[in-house]
Amino acid sequence: MPLHLAWSGLRTFDLADEKLLLGMYRIVLLNGRYEDYTRYLDATVLVSRWPVLRKMLGRGVRAVWEERFPRLRPAAT
């Protein structure tokens, strides 16, 4: 990953490792730009992991993503 995303610590991620995958997605969601979203995020992976990822993000970031992409919103109970 480029320095503007992973400026402290790990810059290479084994995406077969669920913890590293979630960590990489968290970094991109928090620090990324449009170009990073299109380069590093996969829609299917994002949607499938969103229930876990949303707990790893601050309320503001989570709200922005869920507003922009309604598929990410939790189902009404």
PDB file with one MODEL, atoms N, CA, C and O in Angstrom:
MODEL        1
ATOM      1  N   MET A   1       0.841  -1.175   0.000  1.00  0.00           N
ATOM      2  CA  MET A   1       0.000   0.000   0.000  1.00  0.00           C
ATOM      3  C   MET A   1       0.889   1.243   0.000  1.00  0.00           C
ATOM      4  O   MET A   1       1.994   1.224   0.543  1.00  0.00           O
ATOM      5  N   PRO A   2       0.413   2.295  -0.596  1.00  0.00           N
ATOM      6  CA  PRO A   2       1.185   3.534  -0.602  1.00  0.00           C
ATOM      7  C   PRO A   2       1.241   4.162   0.793  1.00  0.00           C
ATOM      8  O   PRO A   2       0.407   3.879   1.654  1.00  0.00           O
ATOM      9  N   LEU A   3       2.227   5.008   0.989  1.00  0.00           N
ATOM     10  CA  LEU A   3       2.436   5.643   2.293  1.00  0.00           C
ATOM     11  C   LEU A   3       1.263   6.498   2.759  1.00  0.00           C
ATOM     12  O   LEU A   3       1.024   6.596   3.962  1.00  0.00           O
ATOM     13  N   HIS A   4       0.523   7.120   1.837  1.00  0.00           N
ATOM     14  CA  HIS A   4      -0.591   7.969   2.286  1.00  0.00           C
ATOM     15  C   HIS A   4      -1.701   7.137   2.932  1.00  0.00           C
ATOM     16  O   HIS A   4      -2.557   7.685   3.626  1.00  0.00           O
ATOM     17  N   LEU A   5      -1.694   5.825   2.710  1.00  0.00           N
ATOM     18  CA  LEU A   5      -2.668   4.948   3.356  1.00  0.00           C
ATOM     19  C   LEU A   5      -2.070   4.261   4.577  1.00  0.00           C
ATOM     20  O   LEU A   5      -2.610   4.342   5.680  1.00  0.00           O
ATOM     21  N   ALA A   6      -0.970   3.599   4.366  1.00  0.00           N
ATOM     22  CA  ALA A   6      -0.343   2.816   5.431  1.00  0.00           C
ATOM     23  C   ALA A   6       0.950   3.509   5.856  1.00  0.00           C
ATOM     24  O   ALA A   6       2.045   3.017   5.584  1.00  0.00           O
ATOM     25  N   TRP A   7       0.816   4.624   6.508  1.00  0.00           N
ATOM     26  CA  TRP A   7       1.963   5.438   6.886  1.00  0.00           C
ATOM     27  C   TRP A   7       2.634   4.945   8.157  1.00  0.00           C
ATOM     28  O   TRP A   7       3.736   5.385   8.485  1.00  0.00           O
ATOM     29  N   SER A   8       2.002   4.060   8.859  1.00  0.00           N
ATOM     30  CA  SER A   8       2.585   3.550  10.093  1.00  0.00           C
ATOM     31  C   SER A   8       2.342   2.050  10.187  1.00  0.00           C
ATOM     32  O   SER A   8       1.210   1.606  10.380  1.00  0.00           O
ATOM     33  N   GLY A   9       3.393   1.289  10.052  1.00  0.00           N
ATOM     34  CA  GLY A   9       3.246  -0.153  10.206  1.00  0.00           C
ATOM     35  C   GLY A   9       3.162  -0.903   8.898  1.00  0.00           C
ATOM     36  O   GLY A   9       3.809  -0.551   7.911  1.00  0.00           O
ATOM     37  N   LEU A  10       2.355  -1.940   8.913  1.00  0.00           N
ATOM     38  CA  LEU A  10       2.237  -2.884   7.817  1.00  0.00           C
ATOM     39  C   LEU A  10       1.801  -2.211   6.514  1.00  0.00           C
ATOM     40  O   LEU A  10       0.866  -1.411   6.492  1.00  0.00           O
ATOM     41  N   ARG A  11       2.506  -2.558   5.424  1.00  0.00           N
ATOM     42  CA  ARG A  11       2.145  -2.007   4.115  1.00  0.00           C
ATOM     43  C   ARG A  11       1.821  -3.101   3.110  1.00  0.00           C
ATOM     44  O   ARG A  11       1.373  -2.811   2.000  1.00  0.00           O
ATOM     45  N   THR A  12       2.045  -4.359   3.489  1.00  0.00           N
ATOM     46  CA  THR A  12       1.735  -5.506   2.640  1.00  0.00           C
ATOM     47  C   THR A  12       0.776  -6.403   3.408  1.00  0.00           C
ATOM     48  O   THR A  12       0.994  -6.684   4.587  1.00  0.00           O
ATOM     49  N   PHE A  13      -0.274  -6.849   2.753  1.00  0.00           N
ATOM     50  CA  PHE A  13      -1.325  -7.603   3.414  1.00  0.00           C
ATOM     51  C   PHE A  13      -1.593  -8.914   2.693  1.00  0.00           C
ATOM     52  O   PHE A  13      -1.768  -8.938   1.475  1.00  0.00           O
ATOM     53  N   ASP A  14      -1.624  -9.998   3.446  1.00  0.00           N
ATOM     54  CA  ASP A  14      -2.018 -11.302   2.922  1.00  0.00           C
ATOM     55  C   ASP A  14      -3.540 -11.368   3.016  1.00  0.00           C
ATOM     56  O   ASP A  14      -4.089 -11.595   4.094  1.00  0.00           O
ATOM     57  N   LEU A  15      -4.207 -11.173   1.908  1.00  0.00           N
ATOM     58  CA  LEU A  15      -5.666 -11.074   1.911  1.00  0.00           C
ATOM     59  C   LEU A  15      -6.358 -12.412   2.138  1.00  0.00           C
ATOM     60  O   LEU A  15      -7.581 -12.455   2.273  1.00  0.00           O
ATOM     61  N   ALA A  16      -5.604 -13.500   2.183  1.00  0.00           N
ATOM     62  CA  ALA A  16      -6.170 -14.789   2.553  1.00  0.00           C
ATOM     63  C   ALA A  16      -6.357 -14.882   4.066  1.00  0.00           C
ATOM     64  O   ALA A  16      -7.088 -15.740   4.562  1.00  0.00           O
ATOM     65  N   ASP A  17      -5.687 -13.987   4.789  1.00  0.00           N
ATOM     66  CA  ASP A  17      -5.817 -13.919   6.244  1.00  0.00           C
ATOM     67  C   ASP A  17      -6.933 -12.929   6.571  1.00  0.00           C
ATOM     68  O   ASP A  17      -6.810 -11.737   6.290  1.00  0.00           O
ATOM     69  N   GLU A  18      -8.018 -13.421   7.163  1.00  0.00           N
ATOM     70  CA  GLU A  18      -9.207 -12.590   7.402  1.00  0.00           C
ATOM     71  C   GLU A  18      -8.886 -11.337   8.214  1.00  0.00           C
ATOM     72  O   GLU A  18      -9.400 -10.263   7.903  1.00  0.00           O
ATOM     73  N   LYS A  19      -8.054 -11.449   9.241  1.00  0.00           N
ATOM     74  CA  LYS A  19      -7.705 -10.279  10.053  1.00  0.00           C
ATOM     75  C   LYS A  19      -6.961  -9.231   9.236  1.00  0.00           C
ATOM     76  O   LYS A  19      -7.225  -8.035   9.364  1.00  0.00           O
ATOM     77  N   LEU A  20      -6.038  -9.676   8.402  1.00  0.00           N
ATOM     78  CA  LEU A  20      -5.298  -8.739   7.558  1.00  0.00           C
ATOM     79  C   LEU A  20      -6.203  -8.123   6.493  1.00  0.00           C
ATOM     80  O   LEU A  20      -6.088  -6.935   6.191  1.00  0.00           O
ATOM     81  N   LEU A  21      -7.093  -8.917   5.931  1.00  0.00           N
ATOM     82  CA  LEU A  21      -8.049  -8.393   4.955  1.00  0.00           C
ATOM     83  C   LEU A  21      -8.899  -7.289   5.581  1.00  0.00           C
ATOM     84  O   LEU A  21      -9.039  -6.209   5.007  1.00  0.00           O
ATOM     85  N   LEU A  22      -9.466  -7.560   6.755  1.00  0.00           N
ATOM     86  CA  LEU A  22     -10.290  -6.566   7.434  1.00  0.00           C
ATOM     87  C   LEU A  22      -9.471  -5.338   7.808  1.00  0.00           C
ATOM     88  O   LEU A  22      -9.958  -4.212   7.711  1.00  0.00           O
ATOM     89  N   GLY A  23      -8.242  -5.546   8.229  1.00  0.00           N
ATOM     90  CA  GLY A  23      -7.368  -4.421   8.561  1.00  0.00           C
ATOM     91  C   GLY A  23      -7.076  -3.540   7.361  1.00  0.00           C
ATOM     92  O   GLY A  23      -7.089  -2.313   7.462  1.00  0.00           O
ATOM     93  N   MET A  24      -6.812  -4.171   6.226  1.00  0.00           N
ATOM     94  CA  MET A  24      -6.544  -3.415   5.000  1.00  0.00           C
ATOM     95  C   MET A  24      -7.779  -2.639   4.565  1.00  0.00           C
ATOM     96  O   MET A  24      -7.672  -1.472   4.188  1.00  0.00           O
ATOM     97  N   TYR A  25      -8.959  -3.273   4.612  1.00  0.00           N
ATOM     98  CA  TYR A  25     -10.189  -2.582   4.241  1.00  0.00           C
ATOM     99  C   TYR A  25     -10.442  -1.404   5.184  1.00  0.00           C
ATOM    100  O   TYR A  25     -10.849  -0.330   4.742  1.00  0.00           O
ATOM    101  N   ARG A  26     -10.206  -1.600   6.454  1.00  0.00           N
ATOM    102  CA  ARG A  26     -10.390  -0.517   7.432  1.00  0.00           C
ATOM    103  C   ARG A  26      -9.486   0.669   7.101  1.00  0.00           C
ATOM    104  O   ARG A  26      -9.932   1.816   7.118  1.00  0.00           O
ATOM    105  N   ILE A  27      -8.230   0.397   6.805  1.00  0.00           N
ATOM    106  CA  ILE A  27      -7.284   1.462   6.457  1.00  0.00           C
ATOM    107  C   ILE A  27      -7.781   2.235   5.236  1.00  0.00           C
ATOM    108  O   ILE A  27      -7.788   3.466   5.238  1.00  0.00           O
ATOM    109  N   VAL A  28      -8.195   1.516   4.199  1.00  0.00           N
ATOM    110  CA  VAL A  28      -8.652   2.173   2.966  1.00  0.00           C
ATOM    111  C   VAL A  28      -9.928   2.970   3.227  1.00  0.00           C
ATOM    112  O   VAL A  28     -10.058   4.098   2.753  1.00  0.00           O
ATOM    113  N   LEU A  29     -10.869   2.396   3.976  1.00  0.00           N
ATOM    114  CA  LEU A  29     -12.121   3.103   4.254  1.00  0.00           C
ATOM    115  C   LEU A  29     -11.877   4.372   5.075  1.00  0.00           C
ATOM    116  O   LEU A  29     -12.556   5.378   4.871  1.00  0.00           O
ATOM    117  N   LEU A  30     -10.932   4.333   5.984  1.00  0.00           N
ATOM    118  CA  LEU A  30     -10.663   5.486   6.840  1.00  0.00           C
ATOM    119  C   LEU A  30      -9.779   6.537   6.175  1.00  0.00           C
ATOM    120  O   LEU A  30      -9.985   7.734   6.376  1.00  0.00           O
ATOM    121  N   ASN A  31      -8.807   6.106   5.393  1.00  0.00           N
ATOM    122  CA  ASN A  31      -7.787   7.033   4.891  1.00  0.00           C
ATOM    123  C   ASN A  31      -7.751   7.185   3.380  1.00  0.00           C
ATOM    124  O   ASN A  31      -6.989   7.993   2.850  1.00  0.00           O
ATOM    125  N   GLY A  32      -8.569   6.413   2.690  1.00  0.00           N
ATOM    126  CA  GLY A  32      -8.475   6.376   1.236  1.00  0.00           C
ATOM    127  C   GLY A  32      -9.101   7.551   0.518  1.00  0.00           C
ATOM    128  O   GLY A  32      -9.846   8.349   1.087  1.00  0.00           O
ATOM    129  N   ARG A  33      -8.768   7.619  -0.739  1.00  0.00           N
ATOM    130  CA  ARG A  33      -9.354   8.563  -1.691  1.00  0.00           C
ATOM    131  C   ARG A  33     -10.097   7.730  -2.737  1.00  0.00           C
ATOM    132  O   ARG A  33      -9.994   6.504  -2.752  1.00  0.00           O
ATOM    133  N   TYR A  34     -10.819   8.384  -3.577  1.00  0.00           N
ATOM    134  CA  TYR A  34     -11.592   7.671  -4.594  1.00  0.00           C
ATOM    135  C   TYR A  34     -10.728   6.645  -5.338  1.00  0.00           C
ATOM    136  O   TYR A  34     -11.146   5.504  -5.537  1.00  0.00           O
ATOM    137  N   GLU A  35      -9.536   7.052  -5.744  1.00  0.00           N
ATOM    138  CA  GLU A  35      -8.645   6.153  -6.484  1.00  0.00           C
ATOM    139  C   GLU A  35      -8.294   4.919  -5.660  1.00  0.00           C
ATOM    140  O   GLU A  35      -8.156   3.824  -6.205  1.00  0.00           O
ATOM    141  N   ASP A  36      -8.151   5.095  -4.356  1.00  0.00           N
ATOM    142  CA  ASP A  36      -7.834   3.961  -3.481  1.00  0.00           C
ATOM    143  C   ASP A  36      -9.033   3.025  -3.355  1.00  0.00           C
ATOM    144  O   ASP A  36      -8.877   1.804  -3.341  1.00  0.00           O
ATOM    145  N   TYR A  37     -10.217   3.599  -3.264  1.00  0.00           N
ATOM    146  CA  TYR A  37     -11.422   2.771  -3.158  1.00  0.00           C
ATOM    147  C   TYR A  37     -11.549   1.868  -4.380  1.00  0.00           C
ATOM    148  O   TYR A  37     -11.838   0.678  -4.253  1.00  0.00           O
ATOM    149  N   THR A  38     -11.333   2.435  -5.554  1.00  0.00           N
ATOM    150  CA  THR A  38     -11.482   1.649  -6.778  1.00  0.00           C
ATOM    151  C   THR A  38     -10.334   0.661  -6.968  1.00  0.00           C
ATOM    152  O   THR A  38     -10.507  -0.373  -7.612  1.00  0.00           O
ATOM    153  N   ARG A  39      -9.190   0.966  -6.423  1.00  0.00           N
ATOM    154  CA  ARG A  39      -8.029   0.076  -6.579  1.00  0.00           C
ATOM    155  C   ARG A  39      -8.012  -1.057  -5.554  1.00  0.00           C
ATOM    156  O   ARG A  39      -7.701  -2.196  -5.904  1.00  0.00           O
ATOM    157  N   TYR A  40      -8.337  -0.766  -4.310  1.00  0.00           N
ATOM    158  CA  TYR A  40      -8.133  -1.733  -3.231  1.00  0.00           C
ATOM    159  C   TYR A  40      -9.398  -2.423  -2.726  1.00  0.00           C
ATOM    160  O   TYR A  40      -9.302  -3.469  -2.084  1.00  0.00           O
ATOM    161  N   LEU A  41     -10.564  -1.873  -2.993  1.00  0.00           N
ATOM    162  CA  LEU A  41     -11.796  -2.459  -2.464  1.00  0.00           C
ATOM    163  C   LEU A  41     -12.551  -3.212  -3.548  1.00  0.00           C
ATOM    164  O   LEU A  41     -12.614  -2.781  -4.699  1.00  0.00           O
ATOM    165  N   ASP A  42     -13.114  -4.328  -3.161  1.00  0.00           N
ATOM    166  CA  ASP A  42     -13.960  -5.129  -4.033  1.00  0.00           C
ATOM    167  C   ASP A  42     -15.372  -5.077  -3.460  1.00  0.00           C
ATOM    168  O   ASP A  42     -15.566  -5.348  -2.275  1.00  0.00           O
ATOM    169  N   ALA A  43     -16.352  -4.736  -4.276  1.00  0.00           N
ATOM    170  CA  ALA A  43     -17.720  -4.540  -3.792  1.00  0.00           C
ATOM    171  C   ALA A  43     -18.270  -5.784  -3.108  1.00  0.00           C
ATOM    172  O   ALA A  43     -18.900  -5.680  -2.055  1.00  0.00           O
ATOM    173  N   THR A  44     -18.043  -6.949  -3.684  1.00  0.00           N
ATOM    174  CA  THR A  44     -18.561  -8.183  -3.097  1.00  0.00           C
ATOM    175  C   THR A  44     -17.938  -8.442  -1.729  1.00  0.00           C
ATOM    176  O   THR A  44     -18.630  -8.815  -0.782  1.00  0.00           O
ATOM    177  N   VAL A  45     -16.645  -8.243  -1.636  1.00  0.00           N
ATOM    178  CA  VAL A  45     -15.957  -8.436  -0.357  1.00  0.00           C
ATOM    179  C   VAL A  45     -16.440  -7.403   0.656  1.00  0.00           C
ATOM    180  O   VAL A  45     -16.705  -7.737   1.811  1.00  0.00           O
ATOM    181  N   LEU A  46     -16.554  -6.156   0.226  1.00  0.00           N
ATOM    182  CA  LEU A  46     -17.003  -5.093   1.127  1.00  0.00           C
ATOM    183  C   LEU A  46     -18.389  -5.397   1.699  1.00  0.00           C
ATOM    184  O   LEU A  46     -18.600  -5.286   2.906  1.00  0.00           O
ATOM    185  N   VAL A  47     -19.318  -5.773   0.851  1.00  0.00           N
ATOM    186  CA  VAL A  47     -20.682  -6.063   1.302  1.00  0.00           C
ATOM    187  C   VAL A  47     -20.687  -7.276   2.237  1.00  0.00           C
ATOM    188  O   VAL A  47     -21.357  -7.261   3.269  1.00  0.00           O
ATOM    189  N   SER A  48     -19.951  -8.313   1.882  1.00  0.00           N
ATOM    190  CA  SER A  48     -19.976  -9.529   2.706  1.00  0.00           C
ATOM    191  C   SER A  48     -19.308  -9.331   4.065  1.00  0.00           C
ATOM    192  O   SER A  48     -19.699  -9.968   5.042  1.00  0.00           O
ATOM    193  N   ARG A  49     -18.309  -8.459   4.136  1.00  0.00           N
ATOM    194  CA  ARG A  49     -17.589  -8.235   5.397  1.00  0.00           C
ATOM    195  C   ARG A  49     -18.097  -7.010   6.161  1.00  0.00           C
ATOM    196  O   ARG A  49     -17.623  -6.725   7.261  1.00  0.00           O
ATOM    197  N   TRP A  50     -19.058  -6.286   5.582  1.00  0.00           N
ATOM    198  CA  TRP A  50     -19.526  -5.044   6.194  1.00  0.00           C
ATOM    199  C   TRP A  50     -20.040  -5.216   7.632  1.00  0.00           C
ATOM    200  O   TRP A  50     -19.766  -4.350   8.464  1.00  0.00           O
ATOM    201  N   PRO A  51     -20.757  -6.271   7.958  1.00  0.00           N
ATOM    202  CA  PRO A  51     -21.218  -6.401   9.351  1.00  0.00           C
ATOM    203  C   PRO A  51     -20.079  -6.347  10.377  1.00  0.00           C
ATOM    204  O   PRO A  51     -20.261  -5.837  11.483  1.00  0.00           O
ATOM    205  N   VAL A  52     -18.932  -6.861  10.016  1.00  0.00           N
ATOM    206  CA  VAL A  52     -17.763  -6.799  10.908  1.00  0.00           C
ATOM    207  C   VAL A  52     -17.051  -5.459  10.743  1.00  0.00           C
ATOM    208  O   VAL A  52     -16.705  -4.811  11.731  1.00  0.00           O
ATOM    209  N   LEU A  53     -16.833  -5.047   9.501  1.00  0.00           N
ATOM    210  CA  LEU A  53     -16.120  -3.789   9.240  1.00  0.00           C
ATOM    211  C   LEU A  53     -16.803  -2.597   9.886  1.00  0.00           C
ATOM    212  O   LEU A  53     -16.126  -1.721  10.423  1.00  0.00           O
ATOM    213  N   ARG A  54     -18.123  -2.545   9.846  1.00  0.00           N
ATOM    214  CA  ARG A  54     -18.841  -1.370  10.365  1.00  0.00           C
ATOM    215  C   ARG A  54     -18.563  -1.164  11.845  1.00  0.00           C
ATOM    216  O   ARG A  54     -18.639  -0.039  12.338  1.00  0.00           O
ATOM    217  N   LYS A  55     -18.239  -2.244  12.565  1.00  0.00           N
ATOM    218  CA  LYS A  55     -17.902  -2.145  13.983  1.00  0.00           C
ATOM    219  C   LYS A  55     -16.478  -1.636  14.193  1.00  0.00           C
ATOM    220  O   LYS A  55     -16.117  -1.216  15.292  1.00  0.00           O
ATOM    221  N   MET A  56     -15.680  -1.675  13.140  1.00  0.00           N
ATOM    222  CA  MET A  56     -14.282  -1.249  13.218  1.00  0.00           C
ATOM    223  C   MET A  56     -14.108   0.216  12.824  1.00  0.00           C
ATOM    224  O   MET A  56     -13.007   0.758  12.912  1.00  0.00           O
ATOM    225  N   LEU A  57     -15.182   0.847  12.395  1.00  0.00           N
ATOM    226  CA  LEU A  57     -15.133   2.222  11.897  1.00  0.00           C
ATOM    227  C   LEU A  57     -15.839   3.151  12.874  1.00  0.00           C
ATOM    228  O   LEU A  57     -16.710   2.730  13.635  1.00  0.00           O
ATOM    229  N   GLY A  58     -15.459   4.390  12.842  1.00  0.00           N
ATOM    230  CA  GLY A  58     -16.171   5.382  13.632  1.00  0.00           C
ATOM    231  C   GLY A  58     -17.561   5.615  13.070  1.00  0.00           C
ATOM    232  O   GLY A  58     -17.837   5.320  11.907  1.00  0.00           O
ATOM    233  N   ARG A  59     -18.421   6.143  13.906  1.00  0.00           N
ATOM    234  CA  ARG A  59     -19.811   6.382  13.517  1.00  0.00           C
ATOM    235  C   ARG A  59     -19.920   7.249  12.261  1.00  0.00           C
ATOM    236  O   ARG A  59     -20.740   6.967  11.388  1.00  0.00           O
ATOM    237  N   GLY A  60     -19.117   8.282  12.164  1.00  0.00           N
ATOM    238  CA  GLY A  60     -19.187   9.182  11.012  1.00  0.00           C
ATOM    239  C   GLY A  60     -18.834   8.494   9.708  1.00  0.00           C
ATOM    240  O   GLY A  60     -19.542   8.643   8.712  1.00  0.00           O
ATOM    241  N   VAL A  61     -17.744   7.742   9.707  1.00  0.00           N
ATOM    242  CA  VAL A  61     -17.322   7.025   8.496  1.00  0.00           C
ATOM    243  C   VAL A  61     -18.369   5.990   8.115  1.00  0.00           C
ATOM    244  O   VAL A  61     -18.749   5.874   6.950  1.00  0.00           O
ATOM    245  N   ARG A  62     -18.824   5.252   9.093  1.00  0.00           N
ATOM    246  CA  ARG A  62     -19.850   4.227   8.857  1.00  0.00           C
ATOM    247  C   ARG A  62     -21.105   4.859   8.260  1.00  0.00           C
ATOM    248  O   ARG A  62     -21.670   4.329   7.303  1.00  0.00           O
ATOM    249  N   ALA A  63     -21.537   5.971   8.810  1.00  0.00           N
ATOM    250  CA  ALA A  63     -22.756   6.639   8.329  1.00  0.00           C
ATOM    251  C   ALA A  63     -22.601   7.119   6.891  1.00  0.00           C
ATOM    252  O   ALA A  63     -23.531   6.996   6.094  1.00  0.00           O
ATOM    253  N   VAL A  64     -21.450   7.657   6.557  1.00  0.00           N
ATOM    254  CA  VAL A  64     -21.215   8.141   5.189  1.00  0.00           C
ATOM    255  C   VAL A  64     -21.287   6.991   4.193  1.00  0.00           C
ATOM    256  O   VAL A  64     -21.941   7.109   3.157  1.00  0.00           O
ATOM    257  N   TRP A  65     -20.625   5.887   4.493  1.00  0.00           N
ATOM    258  CA  TRP A  65     -20.636   4.745   3.580  1.00  0.00           C
ATOM    259  C   TRP A  65     -22.029   4.150   3.453  1.00  0.00           C
ATOM    260  O   TRP A  65     -22.456   3.793   2.355  1.00  0.00           O
ATOM    261  N   GLU A  66     -22.742   4.040   4.573  1.00  0.00           N
ATOM    262  CA  GLU A  66     -24.080   3.458   4.517  1.00  0.00           C
ATOM    263  C   GLU A  66     -25.081   4.391   3.831  1.00  0.00           C
ATOM    264  O   GLU A  66     -26.035   3.922   3.210  1.00  0.00           O
ATOM    265  N   GLU A  67     -24.878   5.671   3.936  1.00  0.00           N
ATOM    266  CA  GLU A  67     -25.745   6.628   3.236  1.00  0.00           C
ATOM    267  C   GLU A  67     -25.520   6.542   1.733  1.00  0.00           C
ATOM    268  O   GLU A  67     -26.469   6.539   0.949  1.00  0.00           O
ATOM    269  N   ARG A  68     -24.254   6.472   1.343  1.00  0.00           N
ATOM    270  CA  ARG A  68     -23.902   6.432  -0.080  1.00  0.00           C
ATOM    271  C   ARG A  68     -24.251   5.088  -0.727  1.00  0.00           C
ATOM    272  O   ARG A  68     -24.633   5.035  -1.896  1.00  0.00           O
ATOM    273  N   PHE A  69     -24.116   4.002   0.046  1.00  0.00           N
ATOM    274  CA  PHE A  69     -24.362   2.652  -0.462  1.00  0.00           C
ATOM    275  C   PHE A  69     -25.385   1.946   0.436  1.00  0.00           C
ATOM    276  O   PHE A  69     -25.002   1.258   1.382  1.00  0.00           O
ATOM    277  N   PRO A  70     -26.677   2.111   0.150  1.00  0.00           N
ATOM    278  CA  PRO A  70     -27.728   1.542   0.992  1.00  0.00           C
ATOM    279  C   PRO A  70     -27.612   0.027   1.226  1.00  0.00           C
ATOM    280  O   PRO A  70     -28.112  -0.478   2.232  1.00  0.00           O
ATOM    281  N   ARG A  71     -26.961  -0.700   0.313  1.00  0.00           N
ATOM    282  CA  ARG A  71     -26.762  -2.139   0.509  1.00  0.00           C
ATOM    283  C   ARG A  71     -25.986  -2.448   1.778  1.00  0.00           C
ATOM    284  O   ARG A  71     -26.080  -3.548   2.322  1.00  0.00           O
ATOM    285  N   LEU A  72     -25.221  -1.473   2.245  1.00  0.00           N
ATOM    286  CA  LEU A  72     -24.409  -1.684   3.439  1.00  0.00           C
ATOM    287  C   LEU A  72     -25.200  -1.498   4.729  1.00  0.00           C
ATOM    288  O   LEU A  72     -24.761  -1.927   5.796  1.00  0.00           O
ATOM    289  N   ARG A  73     -26.341  -0.874   4.637  1.00  0.00           N
ATOM    290  CA  ARG A  73     -27.139  -0.638   5.846  1.00  0.00           C
ATOM    291  C   ARG A  73     -27.617  -1.956   6.427  1.00  0.00           C
ATOM    292  O   ARG A  73     -28.007  -2.867   5.696  1.00  0.00           O
ATOM    293  N   PRO A  74     -27.583  -2.047   7.759  1.00  0.00           N
ATOM    294  CA  PRO A  74     -28.078  -3.295   8.380  1.00  0.00           C
ATOM    295  C   PRO A  74     -29.575  -3.468   8.096  1.00  0.00           C
ATOM    296  O   PRO A  74     -30.328  -2.498   8.016  1.00  0.00           O
ATOM    297  N   ALA A  75     -29.971  -4.704   7.951  1.00  0.00           N
ATOM    298  CA  ALA A  75     -31.395  -5.001   7.724  1.00  0.00           C
ATOM    299  C   ALA A  75     -32.190  -4.639   8.954  1.00  0.00           C
ATOM    300  O   ALA A  75     -31.729  -4.825  10.080  1.00  0.00           O
ATOM    301  N   ALA A  76     -33.376  -4.125   8.743  1.00  0.00           N
ATOM    302  CA  ALA A  76     -34.255  -3.792   9.866  1.00  0.00           C
ATOM    303  C   ALA A  76     -34.632  -5.078  10.591  1.00  0.00           C
ATOM    304  O   ALA A  76     -34.894  -6.109   9.970  1.00  0.00           O
ATOM    305  N   THR A  77     -34.654  -4.995  11.907  1.00  0.00           N
ATOM    306  CA  THR A  77     -34.980  -6.215  12.684  1.00  0.00           C
ATOM    307  C   THR A  77     -36.434  -6.206  13.082  1.00  0.00           C
ATOM    308  O   THR A  77     -36.900  -7.139  13.737  1.00  0.00           O
TER     309      THR A  77
ENDMDL
END
